[in-house]
XYZ file of C-alpha atoms in Angstrom:
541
model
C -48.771 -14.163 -24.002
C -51.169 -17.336 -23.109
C -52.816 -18.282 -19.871
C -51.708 -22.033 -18.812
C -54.793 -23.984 -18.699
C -53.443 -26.304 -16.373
C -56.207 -28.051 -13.502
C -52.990 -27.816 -10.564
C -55.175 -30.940 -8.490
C -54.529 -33.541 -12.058
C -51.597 -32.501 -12.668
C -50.082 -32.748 -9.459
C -51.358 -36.728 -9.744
C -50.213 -37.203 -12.595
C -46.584 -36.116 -11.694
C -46.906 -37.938 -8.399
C -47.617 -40.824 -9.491
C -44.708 -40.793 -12.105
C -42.266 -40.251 -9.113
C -43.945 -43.528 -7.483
C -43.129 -45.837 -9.987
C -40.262 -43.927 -11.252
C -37.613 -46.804 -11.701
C -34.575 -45.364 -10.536
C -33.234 -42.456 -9.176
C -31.685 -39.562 -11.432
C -28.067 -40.232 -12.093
C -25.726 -38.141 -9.791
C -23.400 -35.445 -11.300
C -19.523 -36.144 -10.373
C -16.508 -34.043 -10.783
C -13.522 -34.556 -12.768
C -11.183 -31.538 -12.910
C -13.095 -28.946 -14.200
C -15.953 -30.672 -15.516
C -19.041 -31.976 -14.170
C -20.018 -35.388 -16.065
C -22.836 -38.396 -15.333
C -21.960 -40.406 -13.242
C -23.292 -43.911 -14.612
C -21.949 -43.272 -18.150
C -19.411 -40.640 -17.899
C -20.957 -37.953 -20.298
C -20.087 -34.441 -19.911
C -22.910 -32.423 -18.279
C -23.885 -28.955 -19.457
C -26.156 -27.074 -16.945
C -29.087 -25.696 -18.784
C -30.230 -23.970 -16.030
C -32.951 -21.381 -14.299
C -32.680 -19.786 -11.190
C -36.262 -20.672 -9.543
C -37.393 -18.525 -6.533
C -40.177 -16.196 -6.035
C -39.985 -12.597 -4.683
C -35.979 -12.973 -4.140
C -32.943 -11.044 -5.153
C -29.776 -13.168 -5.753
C -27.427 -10.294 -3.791
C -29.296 -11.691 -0.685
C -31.902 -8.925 -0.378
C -35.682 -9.800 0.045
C -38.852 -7.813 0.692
C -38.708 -5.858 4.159
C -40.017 -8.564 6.252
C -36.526 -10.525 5.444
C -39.119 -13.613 4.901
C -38.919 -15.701 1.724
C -40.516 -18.277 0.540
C -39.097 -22.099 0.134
C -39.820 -22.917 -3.773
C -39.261 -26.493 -2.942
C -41.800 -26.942 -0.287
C -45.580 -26.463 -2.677
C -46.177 -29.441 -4.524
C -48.662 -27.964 -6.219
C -46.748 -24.801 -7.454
C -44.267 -27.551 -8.120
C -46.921 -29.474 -10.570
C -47.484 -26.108 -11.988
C -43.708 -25.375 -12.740
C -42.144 -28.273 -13.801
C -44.065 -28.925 -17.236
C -42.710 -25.349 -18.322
C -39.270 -25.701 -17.000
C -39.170 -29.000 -18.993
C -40.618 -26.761 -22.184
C -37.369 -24.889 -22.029
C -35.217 -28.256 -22.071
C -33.894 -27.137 -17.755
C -31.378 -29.572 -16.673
C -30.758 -27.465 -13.224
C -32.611 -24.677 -11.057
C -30.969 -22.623 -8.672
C -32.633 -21.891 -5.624
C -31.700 -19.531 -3.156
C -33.004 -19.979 -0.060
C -34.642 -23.241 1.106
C -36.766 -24.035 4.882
C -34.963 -27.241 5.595
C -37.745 -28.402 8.553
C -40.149 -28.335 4.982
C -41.139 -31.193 3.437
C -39.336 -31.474 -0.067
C -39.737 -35.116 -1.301
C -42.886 -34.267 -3.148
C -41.128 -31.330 -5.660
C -37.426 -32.858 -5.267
C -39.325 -35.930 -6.658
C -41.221 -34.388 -9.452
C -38.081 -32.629 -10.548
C -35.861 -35.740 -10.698
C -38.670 -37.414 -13.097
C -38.299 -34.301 -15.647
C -34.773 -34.918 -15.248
C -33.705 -31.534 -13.469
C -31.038 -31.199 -10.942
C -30.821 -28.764 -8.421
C -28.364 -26.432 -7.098
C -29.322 -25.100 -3.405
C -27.587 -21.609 -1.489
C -27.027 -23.175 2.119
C -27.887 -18.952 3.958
C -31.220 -17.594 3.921
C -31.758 -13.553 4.347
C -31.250 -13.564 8.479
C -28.635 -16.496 8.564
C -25.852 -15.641 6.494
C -22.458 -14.047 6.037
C -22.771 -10.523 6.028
C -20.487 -8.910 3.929
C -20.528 -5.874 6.877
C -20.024 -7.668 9.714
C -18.951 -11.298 7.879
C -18.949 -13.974 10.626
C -18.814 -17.782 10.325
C -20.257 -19.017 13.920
C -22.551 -21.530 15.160
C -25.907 -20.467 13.999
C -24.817 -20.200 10.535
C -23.175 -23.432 10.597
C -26.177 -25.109 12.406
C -28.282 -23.118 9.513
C -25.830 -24.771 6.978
C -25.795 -28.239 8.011
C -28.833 -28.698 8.462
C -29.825 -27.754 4.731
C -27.139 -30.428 4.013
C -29.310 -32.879 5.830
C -32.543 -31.777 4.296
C -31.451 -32.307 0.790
C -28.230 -34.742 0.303
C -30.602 -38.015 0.030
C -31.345 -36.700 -3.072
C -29.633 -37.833 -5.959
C -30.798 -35.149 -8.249
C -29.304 -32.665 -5.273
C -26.510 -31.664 -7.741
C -24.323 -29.294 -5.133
C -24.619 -26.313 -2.644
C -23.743 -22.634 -2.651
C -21.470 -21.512 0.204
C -22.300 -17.848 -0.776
C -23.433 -15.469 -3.692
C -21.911 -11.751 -3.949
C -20.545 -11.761 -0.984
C -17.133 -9.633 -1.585
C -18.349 -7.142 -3.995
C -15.649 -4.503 -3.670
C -12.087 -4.083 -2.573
C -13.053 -3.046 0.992
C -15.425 -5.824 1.514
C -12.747 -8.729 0.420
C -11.781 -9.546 4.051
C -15.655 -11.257 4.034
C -14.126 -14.171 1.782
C -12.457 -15.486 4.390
C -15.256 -16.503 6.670
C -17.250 -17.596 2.993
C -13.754 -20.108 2.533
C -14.070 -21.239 6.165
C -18.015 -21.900 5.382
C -16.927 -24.327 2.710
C -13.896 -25.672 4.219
C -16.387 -26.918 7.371
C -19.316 -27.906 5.107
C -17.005 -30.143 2.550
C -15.864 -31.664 6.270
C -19.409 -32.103 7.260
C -20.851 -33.868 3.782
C -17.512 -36.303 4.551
C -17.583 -36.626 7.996
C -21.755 -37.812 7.678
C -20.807 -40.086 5.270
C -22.552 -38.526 2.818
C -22.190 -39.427 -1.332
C -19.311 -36.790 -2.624
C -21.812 -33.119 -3.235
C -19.975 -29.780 -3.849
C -19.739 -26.746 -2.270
C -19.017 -23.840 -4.403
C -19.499 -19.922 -4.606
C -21.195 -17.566 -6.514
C -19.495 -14.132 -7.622
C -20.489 -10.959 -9.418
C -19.137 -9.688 -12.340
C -16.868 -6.882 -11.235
C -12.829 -5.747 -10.310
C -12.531 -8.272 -7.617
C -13.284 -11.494 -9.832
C -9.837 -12.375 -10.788
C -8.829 -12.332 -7.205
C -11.714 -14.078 -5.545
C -11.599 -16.709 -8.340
C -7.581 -17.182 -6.999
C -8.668 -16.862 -3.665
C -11.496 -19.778 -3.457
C -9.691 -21.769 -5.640
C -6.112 -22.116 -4.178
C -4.803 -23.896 -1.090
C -5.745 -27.573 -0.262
C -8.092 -29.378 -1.601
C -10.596 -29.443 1.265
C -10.620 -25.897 1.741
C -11.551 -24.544 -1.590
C -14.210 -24.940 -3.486
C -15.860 -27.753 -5.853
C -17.215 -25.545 -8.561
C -17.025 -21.251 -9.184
C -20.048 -19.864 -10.225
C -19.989 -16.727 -12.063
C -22.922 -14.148 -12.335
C -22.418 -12.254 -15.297
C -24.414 -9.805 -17.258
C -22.261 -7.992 -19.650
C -23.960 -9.434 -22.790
C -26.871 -7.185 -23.597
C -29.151 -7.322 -26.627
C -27.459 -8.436 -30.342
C -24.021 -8.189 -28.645
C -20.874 -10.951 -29.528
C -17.816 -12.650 -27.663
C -15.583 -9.459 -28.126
C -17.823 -7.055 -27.036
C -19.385 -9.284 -24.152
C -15.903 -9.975 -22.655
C -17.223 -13.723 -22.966
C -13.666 -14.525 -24.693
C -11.837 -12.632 -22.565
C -13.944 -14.171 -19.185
C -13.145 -17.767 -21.294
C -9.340 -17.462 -21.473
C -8.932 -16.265 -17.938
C -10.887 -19.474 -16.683
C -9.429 -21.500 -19.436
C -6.903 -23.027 -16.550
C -9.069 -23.231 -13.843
C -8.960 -26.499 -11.780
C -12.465 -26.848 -11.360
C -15.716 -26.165 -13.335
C -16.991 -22.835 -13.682
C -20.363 -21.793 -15.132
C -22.591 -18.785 -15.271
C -24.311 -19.016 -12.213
C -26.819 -16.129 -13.503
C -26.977 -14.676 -16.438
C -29.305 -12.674 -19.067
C -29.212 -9.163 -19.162
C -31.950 -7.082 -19.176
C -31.323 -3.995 -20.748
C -32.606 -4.066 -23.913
C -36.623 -5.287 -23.613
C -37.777 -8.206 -24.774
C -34.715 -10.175 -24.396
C -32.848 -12.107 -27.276
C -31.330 -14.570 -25.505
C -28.097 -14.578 -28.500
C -25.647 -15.126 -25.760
C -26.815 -19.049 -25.375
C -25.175 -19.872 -28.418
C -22.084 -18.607 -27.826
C -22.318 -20.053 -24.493
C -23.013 -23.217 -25.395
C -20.813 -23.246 -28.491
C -17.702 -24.967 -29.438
C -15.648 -21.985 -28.392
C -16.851 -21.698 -24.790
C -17.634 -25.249 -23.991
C -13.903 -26.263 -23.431
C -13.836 -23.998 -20.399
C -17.433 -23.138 -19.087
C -19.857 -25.843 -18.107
C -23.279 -24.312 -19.058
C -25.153 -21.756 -17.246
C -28.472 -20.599 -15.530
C -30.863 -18.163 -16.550
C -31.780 -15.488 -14.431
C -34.986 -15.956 -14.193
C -38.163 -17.774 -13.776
C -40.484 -15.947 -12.069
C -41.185 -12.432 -12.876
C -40.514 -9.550 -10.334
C -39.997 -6.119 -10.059
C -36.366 -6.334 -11.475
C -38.307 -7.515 -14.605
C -35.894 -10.733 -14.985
C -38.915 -13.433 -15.395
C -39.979 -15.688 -17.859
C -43.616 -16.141 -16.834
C -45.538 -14.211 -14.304
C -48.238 -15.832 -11.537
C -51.307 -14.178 -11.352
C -53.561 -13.668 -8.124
C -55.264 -17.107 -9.498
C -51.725 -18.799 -8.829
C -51.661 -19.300 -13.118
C -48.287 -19.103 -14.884
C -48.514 -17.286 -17.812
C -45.949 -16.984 -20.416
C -43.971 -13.555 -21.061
C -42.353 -13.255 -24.597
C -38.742 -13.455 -22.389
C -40.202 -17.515 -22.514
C -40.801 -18.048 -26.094
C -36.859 -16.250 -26.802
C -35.481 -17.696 -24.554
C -37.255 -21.515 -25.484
C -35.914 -20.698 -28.963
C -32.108 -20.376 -28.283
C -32.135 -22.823 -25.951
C -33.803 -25.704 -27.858
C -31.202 -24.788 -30.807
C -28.463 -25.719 -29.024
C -26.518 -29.322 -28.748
C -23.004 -28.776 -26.564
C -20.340 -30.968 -27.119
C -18.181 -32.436 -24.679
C -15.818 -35.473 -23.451
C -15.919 -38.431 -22.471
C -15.120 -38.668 -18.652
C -13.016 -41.908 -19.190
C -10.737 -40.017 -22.055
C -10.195 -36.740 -20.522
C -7.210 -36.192 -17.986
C -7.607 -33.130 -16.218
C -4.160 -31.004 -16.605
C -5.217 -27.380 -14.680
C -3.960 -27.110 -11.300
C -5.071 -24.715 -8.621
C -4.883 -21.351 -8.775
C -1.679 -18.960 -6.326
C -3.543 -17.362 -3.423
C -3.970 -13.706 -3.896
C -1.233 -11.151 -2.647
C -2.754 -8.867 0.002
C -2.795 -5.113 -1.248
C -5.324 -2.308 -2.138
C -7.179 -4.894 -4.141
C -7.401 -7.729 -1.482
C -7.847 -8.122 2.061
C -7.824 -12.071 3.019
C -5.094 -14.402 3.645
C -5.442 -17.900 2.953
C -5.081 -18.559 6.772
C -9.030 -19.455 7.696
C -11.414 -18.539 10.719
C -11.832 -21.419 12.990
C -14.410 -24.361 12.457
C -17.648 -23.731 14.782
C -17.725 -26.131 17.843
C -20.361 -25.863 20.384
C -18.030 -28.236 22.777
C -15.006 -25.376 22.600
C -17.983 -22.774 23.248
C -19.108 -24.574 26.360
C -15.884 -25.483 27.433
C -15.470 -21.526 27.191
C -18.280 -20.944 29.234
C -17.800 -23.117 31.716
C -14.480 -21.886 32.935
C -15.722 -17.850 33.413
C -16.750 -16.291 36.542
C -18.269 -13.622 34.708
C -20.937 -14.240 31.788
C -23.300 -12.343 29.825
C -26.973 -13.119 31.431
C -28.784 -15.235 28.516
C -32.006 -12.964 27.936
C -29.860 -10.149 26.721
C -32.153 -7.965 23.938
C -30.280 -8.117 20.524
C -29.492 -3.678 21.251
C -28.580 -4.710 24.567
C -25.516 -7.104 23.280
C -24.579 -4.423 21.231
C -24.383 -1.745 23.194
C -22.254 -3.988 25.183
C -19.577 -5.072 23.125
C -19.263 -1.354 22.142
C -18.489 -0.938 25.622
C -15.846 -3.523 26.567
C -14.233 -3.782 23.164
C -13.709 0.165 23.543
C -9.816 1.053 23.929
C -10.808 2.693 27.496
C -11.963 -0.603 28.725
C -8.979 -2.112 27.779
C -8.334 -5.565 25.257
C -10.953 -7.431 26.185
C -12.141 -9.061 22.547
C -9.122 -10.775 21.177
C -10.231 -14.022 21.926
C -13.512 -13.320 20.412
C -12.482 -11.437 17.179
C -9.980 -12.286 14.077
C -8.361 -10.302 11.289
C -8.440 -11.635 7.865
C -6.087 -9.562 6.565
C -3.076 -10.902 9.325
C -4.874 -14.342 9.417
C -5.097 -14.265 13.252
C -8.679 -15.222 15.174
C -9.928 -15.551 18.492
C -10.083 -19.351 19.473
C -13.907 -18.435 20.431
C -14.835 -15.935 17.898
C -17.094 -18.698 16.068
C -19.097 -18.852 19.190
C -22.679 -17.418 19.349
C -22.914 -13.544 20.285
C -23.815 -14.211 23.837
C -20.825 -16.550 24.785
C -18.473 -14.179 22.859
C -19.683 -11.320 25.153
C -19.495 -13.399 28.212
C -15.783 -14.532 27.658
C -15.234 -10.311 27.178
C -16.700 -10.012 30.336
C -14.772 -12.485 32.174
C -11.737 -10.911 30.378
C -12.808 -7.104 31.580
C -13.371 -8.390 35.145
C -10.256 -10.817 35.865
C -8.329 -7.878 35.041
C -10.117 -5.265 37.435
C -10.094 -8.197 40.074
C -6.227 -8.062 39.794
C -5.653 -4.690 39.215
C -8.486 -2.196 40.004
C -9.901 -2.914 43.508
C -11.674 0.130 43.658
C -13.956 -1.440 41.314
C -15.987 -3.248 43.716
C -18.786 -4.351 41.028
C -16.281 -5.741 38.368
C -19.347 -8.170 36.769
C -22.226 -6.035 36.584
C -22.231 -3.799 33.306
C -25.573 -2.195 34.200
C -26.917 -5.740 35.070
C -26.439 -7.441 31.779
C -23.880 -9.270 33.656
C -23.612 -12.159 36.595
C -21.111 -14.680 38.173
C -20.627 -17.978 38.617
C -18.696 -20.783 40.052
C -16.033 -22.438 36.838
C -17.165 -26.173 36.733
C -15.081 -27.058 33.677
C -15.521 -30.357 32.421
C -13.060 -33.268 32.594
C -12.780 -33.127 28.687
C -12.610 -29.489 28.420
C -8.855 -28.982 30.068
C -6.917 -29.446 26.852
C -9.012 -26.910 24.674
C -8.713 -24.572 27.283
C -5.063 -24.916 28.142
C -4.668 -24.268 24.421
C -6.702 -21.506 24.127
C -4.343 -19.549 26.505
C -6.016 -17.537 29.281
C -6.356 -14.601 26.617
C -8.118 -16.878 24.184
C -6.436 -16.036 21.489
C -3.965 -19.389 20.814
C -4.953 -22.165 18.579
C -6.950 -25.202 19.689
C -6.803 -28.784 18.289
C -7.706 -31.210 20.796
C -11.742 -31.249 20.335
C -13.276 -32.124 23.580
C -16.009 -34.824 23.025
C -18.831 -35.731 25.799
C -19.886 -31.877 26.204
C -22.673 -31.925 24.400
C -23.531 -31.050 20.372
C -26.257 -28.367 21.002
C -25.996 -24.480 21.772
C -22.408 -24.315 23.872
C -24.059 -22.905 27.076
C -27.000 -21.946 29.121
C -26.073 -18.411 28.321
C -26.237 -19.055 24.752
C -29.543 -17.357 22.968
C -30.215 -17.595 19.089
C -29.819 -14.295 18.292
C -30.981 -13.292 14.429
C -27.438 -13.275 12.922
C -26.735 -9.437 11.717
C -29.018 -8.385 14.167
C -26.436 -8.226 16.728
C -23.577 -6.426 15.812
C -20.388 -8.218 17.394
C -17.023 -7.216 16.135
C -15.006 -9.617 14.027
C -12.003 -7.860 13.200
C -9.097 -7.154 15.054
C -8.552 -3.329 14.129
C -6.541 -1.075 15.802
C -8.763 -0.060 19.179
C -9.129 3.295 17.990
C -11.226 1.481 14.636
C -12.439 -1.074 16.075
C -14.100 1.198 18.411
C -15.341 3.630 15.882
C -16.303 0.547 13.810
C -18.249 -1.199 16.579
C -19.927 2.647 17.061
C -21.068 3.234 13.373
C -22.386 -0.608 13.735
C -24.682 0.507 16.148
C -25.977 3.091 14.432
C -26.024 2.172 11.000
C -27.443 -1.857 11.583
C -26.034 -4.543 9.943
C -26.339 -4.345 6.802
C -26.821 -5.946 3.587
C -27.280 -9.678 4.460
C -26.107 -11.824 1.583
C -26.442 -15.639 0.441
């Protein structure tokens, strides 16, 4: 190992002022069936890639403070990086978690002037789909799109992760659903902006479900499934070879994908210092018809002992052997592809998954977030949730009214994956969705329990009001149904774009454990009860 020498104040000049009087802007990556090419001159683009984040795992978990830190935002970390990232010939980082109020020009610029690309996760460790409790409401979407702002001026900006590891088992499959929905909305967003063509893809582990979520993201319409699959594999250890890697056997299962696939982290670990012999292969002629490069996992070292250099307290990078390996594979190899204007893609989209032991999502999709259907909500109850509700409080709640003994009060704010039926509201924020249970709980007693004479109190988390509902509100209503639970597709306009109510509070998504499935009452109270005492969960990008 070497020290860097590197003075981090000249050589953040220097690389500034090459992004000042840089003449053009990197050339965007397009898609054309299931490869990725330039788009100025229609070569094929391999990713040579590194996943670049400090103190981060990619499952989603962090260090216990569920902070991380934004690898795009330092300029002079940036100045520090960049040089050695160019060393070992990077066409593409991966980053998994990125502040979009942050500045980013300065390192977005440097990296478009070494000619690197980047590939962004749209969650970060608090705002995400939880593979526990899997929602796809307001604050992630809001979280979502507004990484899609941060970063789509970019032209080096090559896509954007809907999720990584999300469905990791059989019993967690349902969770894919609300991941599709996430890119469904986004691809709508990037189009609906106006926005230059960027996809959204997904990121999955290496395990039994992979031939099923690979179906499931990939069939349907176009706009609902996803632009790319990335695919986190690790099964090539040491001096290993295509047979005994299951890279041939991974290659002819993808070999009629519709879209491009690539390892969206790979390099395993097990046997120390690492060889790096699976770039080769990876990038050879016999994998290069189906897979479209990969990224390395990864730069920085960590205590999962994955990184090619390690920072000292001095803020230094210095090299670990993993570097020099790794440098040597990857400079050795020259991948060779089409010609964008000669290739005609032929793969069509995968069938949608059967539902079964092994999978638990139909293709039917939670509804889009819409803060004007959650105000229009609001606005129509008598009985709401009072808006500076503790996170335990709101739980506690909805354990209460979505109880069988209360009755079925959370249809409209719940959904089922595996009969493809949702709430109209259950993409609401956590507050509104316990208000309309509320009103639900107390219309009933009103009607048919007048010995209740406090109906809207619920230990005085609970008050009324007058329905005002908005001119421009009476069609989304009407289609709701007064149980919420029918299908709405007039969008009311003029509401209002922010948070759907006054009663709505930006509560730390898996925090506040609302329930999203429509069990049977007797599980969906024991589910809602174990919640509670258990937390959330594992929150995952």
């Amino acid at each position: 190992m070497r020290s860097l020498n590197i003075r981090y104040a000249a050589a953040t000049a220097a690389l500034l002022l090459a992004t000042q009087i840089a003449a053009a802007d990197l050339d965007p990556i397009v898609i054309k069936g299931s490869k990725f090419f330039y788009k100025s001159n229609g070569t094929e683009f391999f990713i040579k890639g590194v996943a670049y984040q400090e103190d981060f795992s990619s499952n989603g978990t962090i260090s216990g403070d569920n902070k991380y830190t934004d690898p795009l935002a330092d300029q002079d970390k940036c100045a520090r990086d960049v040089p050695l990232l160019q060393q070992l010939q990077t066409n593409t980082i991966r980053v998994y978690a990125v502040d979009p109020k942050l500045d980013h020009s300065k390192c977005m610029g440097m990296l478009q002037d070494a000619g690197i690309y980047v590939i962004a996760d749209l969650g970060e460790p608090v705002v995400s789909i939880n593979r526990d409790n899997p929602e796809w409401n307001l604050e992630i979407y809001d979280r979502y799109t507004s990484v899609v702002d941060a970063f789509q001026q970019y032209t080096n900006l090559l896509g954007f992760f809907a999720g990584n590891e999300v469905s990791n088992a059989p019993n967690n499959t349902e969770a894919s659903a609300f991941v599709k929905a996430a890119v469904r909305d986004i691809k709508k967003y990037i189009k609906d902006k106006k926005y230059r063509p960027i996809g959204v893809g997904y990121a999955t582990n290496d395990d039994e479900t992979r031939t099923n979520l690979a179906d499931y993201f990939n069939c349907g319409a176009a706009e609902e499934s996803i632009d790319f699959w990335g695919y986190n594999i690790y099964s090539w250890c040491g001096d290993s070879n295509l047979k005994d890697s299951h890279y041939l056997e991974r290659t002819d299962e993808f070999s009629s994908y519709s879209v491009p696939a690539f390892f969206a982290e790979y390099g395993c670990n097990q046997d120390k210092p690492r060889k790096f012999t699976e770039v080769g292969a990876l990038f050879g002629s016999k994998m290069t018809p189906v897979w479209s490069g990969g990224i390395l996992y990864m730069y920085f070292q960590e205590s999962n002992l994955f990184g090619l250099v390690t920072v000292g307290s001095d803020d230094k990078a210095t090299k670990l052997p993993d570097f020099t390996a790794y440098s040597k594979q990857i400079v050795a190899v020259t991948p060779t592809g089409v010609a964008s204007a000669s290739y005609s893609p032929t793969n069509s989209a995968q069938a949608c998954p059967k539902l079964g032991d092994s999978w638990e999502a139909m293709d039917i999709l939670p509804p889009s977030p819409n803060a004007e259907i959650c105000s229009c909500m609001v606005q129509n109850l008598t009985c709401t949730a009072k808006a500076d509700l503790s996170d335990e409080d709101i739980t506690a709640q909805f354990d209460y009214i979505c109880s069988p003994k209360q009755g079925n009060n959370c249809g409209a704010v719940t959904g089922d994956p595996q009969t493809g039926v949702y709430g109209a509201f259950s993409m609401c924020n956590a507050v509104d969705r316990l208000s309309k249970a509320f009103d639900t709980y107390y219309q009933d007693q009103v009607a048919n329990n007048p010995q209740n004479t406090k109906p809207c109190d619920f230990k005085g988390a609970a008050q009324k009001q007058s329905p005002q509902l908005d001119s421009s509100c009476g069609a989304a209503v009407s289609q709701a149904g007064p149980a919420g639970t029918g299908v709405i597709t007039s969008v009311p306009t003029g509401t209002g774009s922010g948070p759907s109510s006054a009663t709505t509070s930006k509560k730390s998504a898996g925090s506040v454990v609302v329930p999203s499935f429509s069990f049977g009452l007797l599980q969906l109270a024991a589910y809602v009860t174990v919640a509670v005492l258990t937390g959330a969960g594992m929150l995952l990008l």
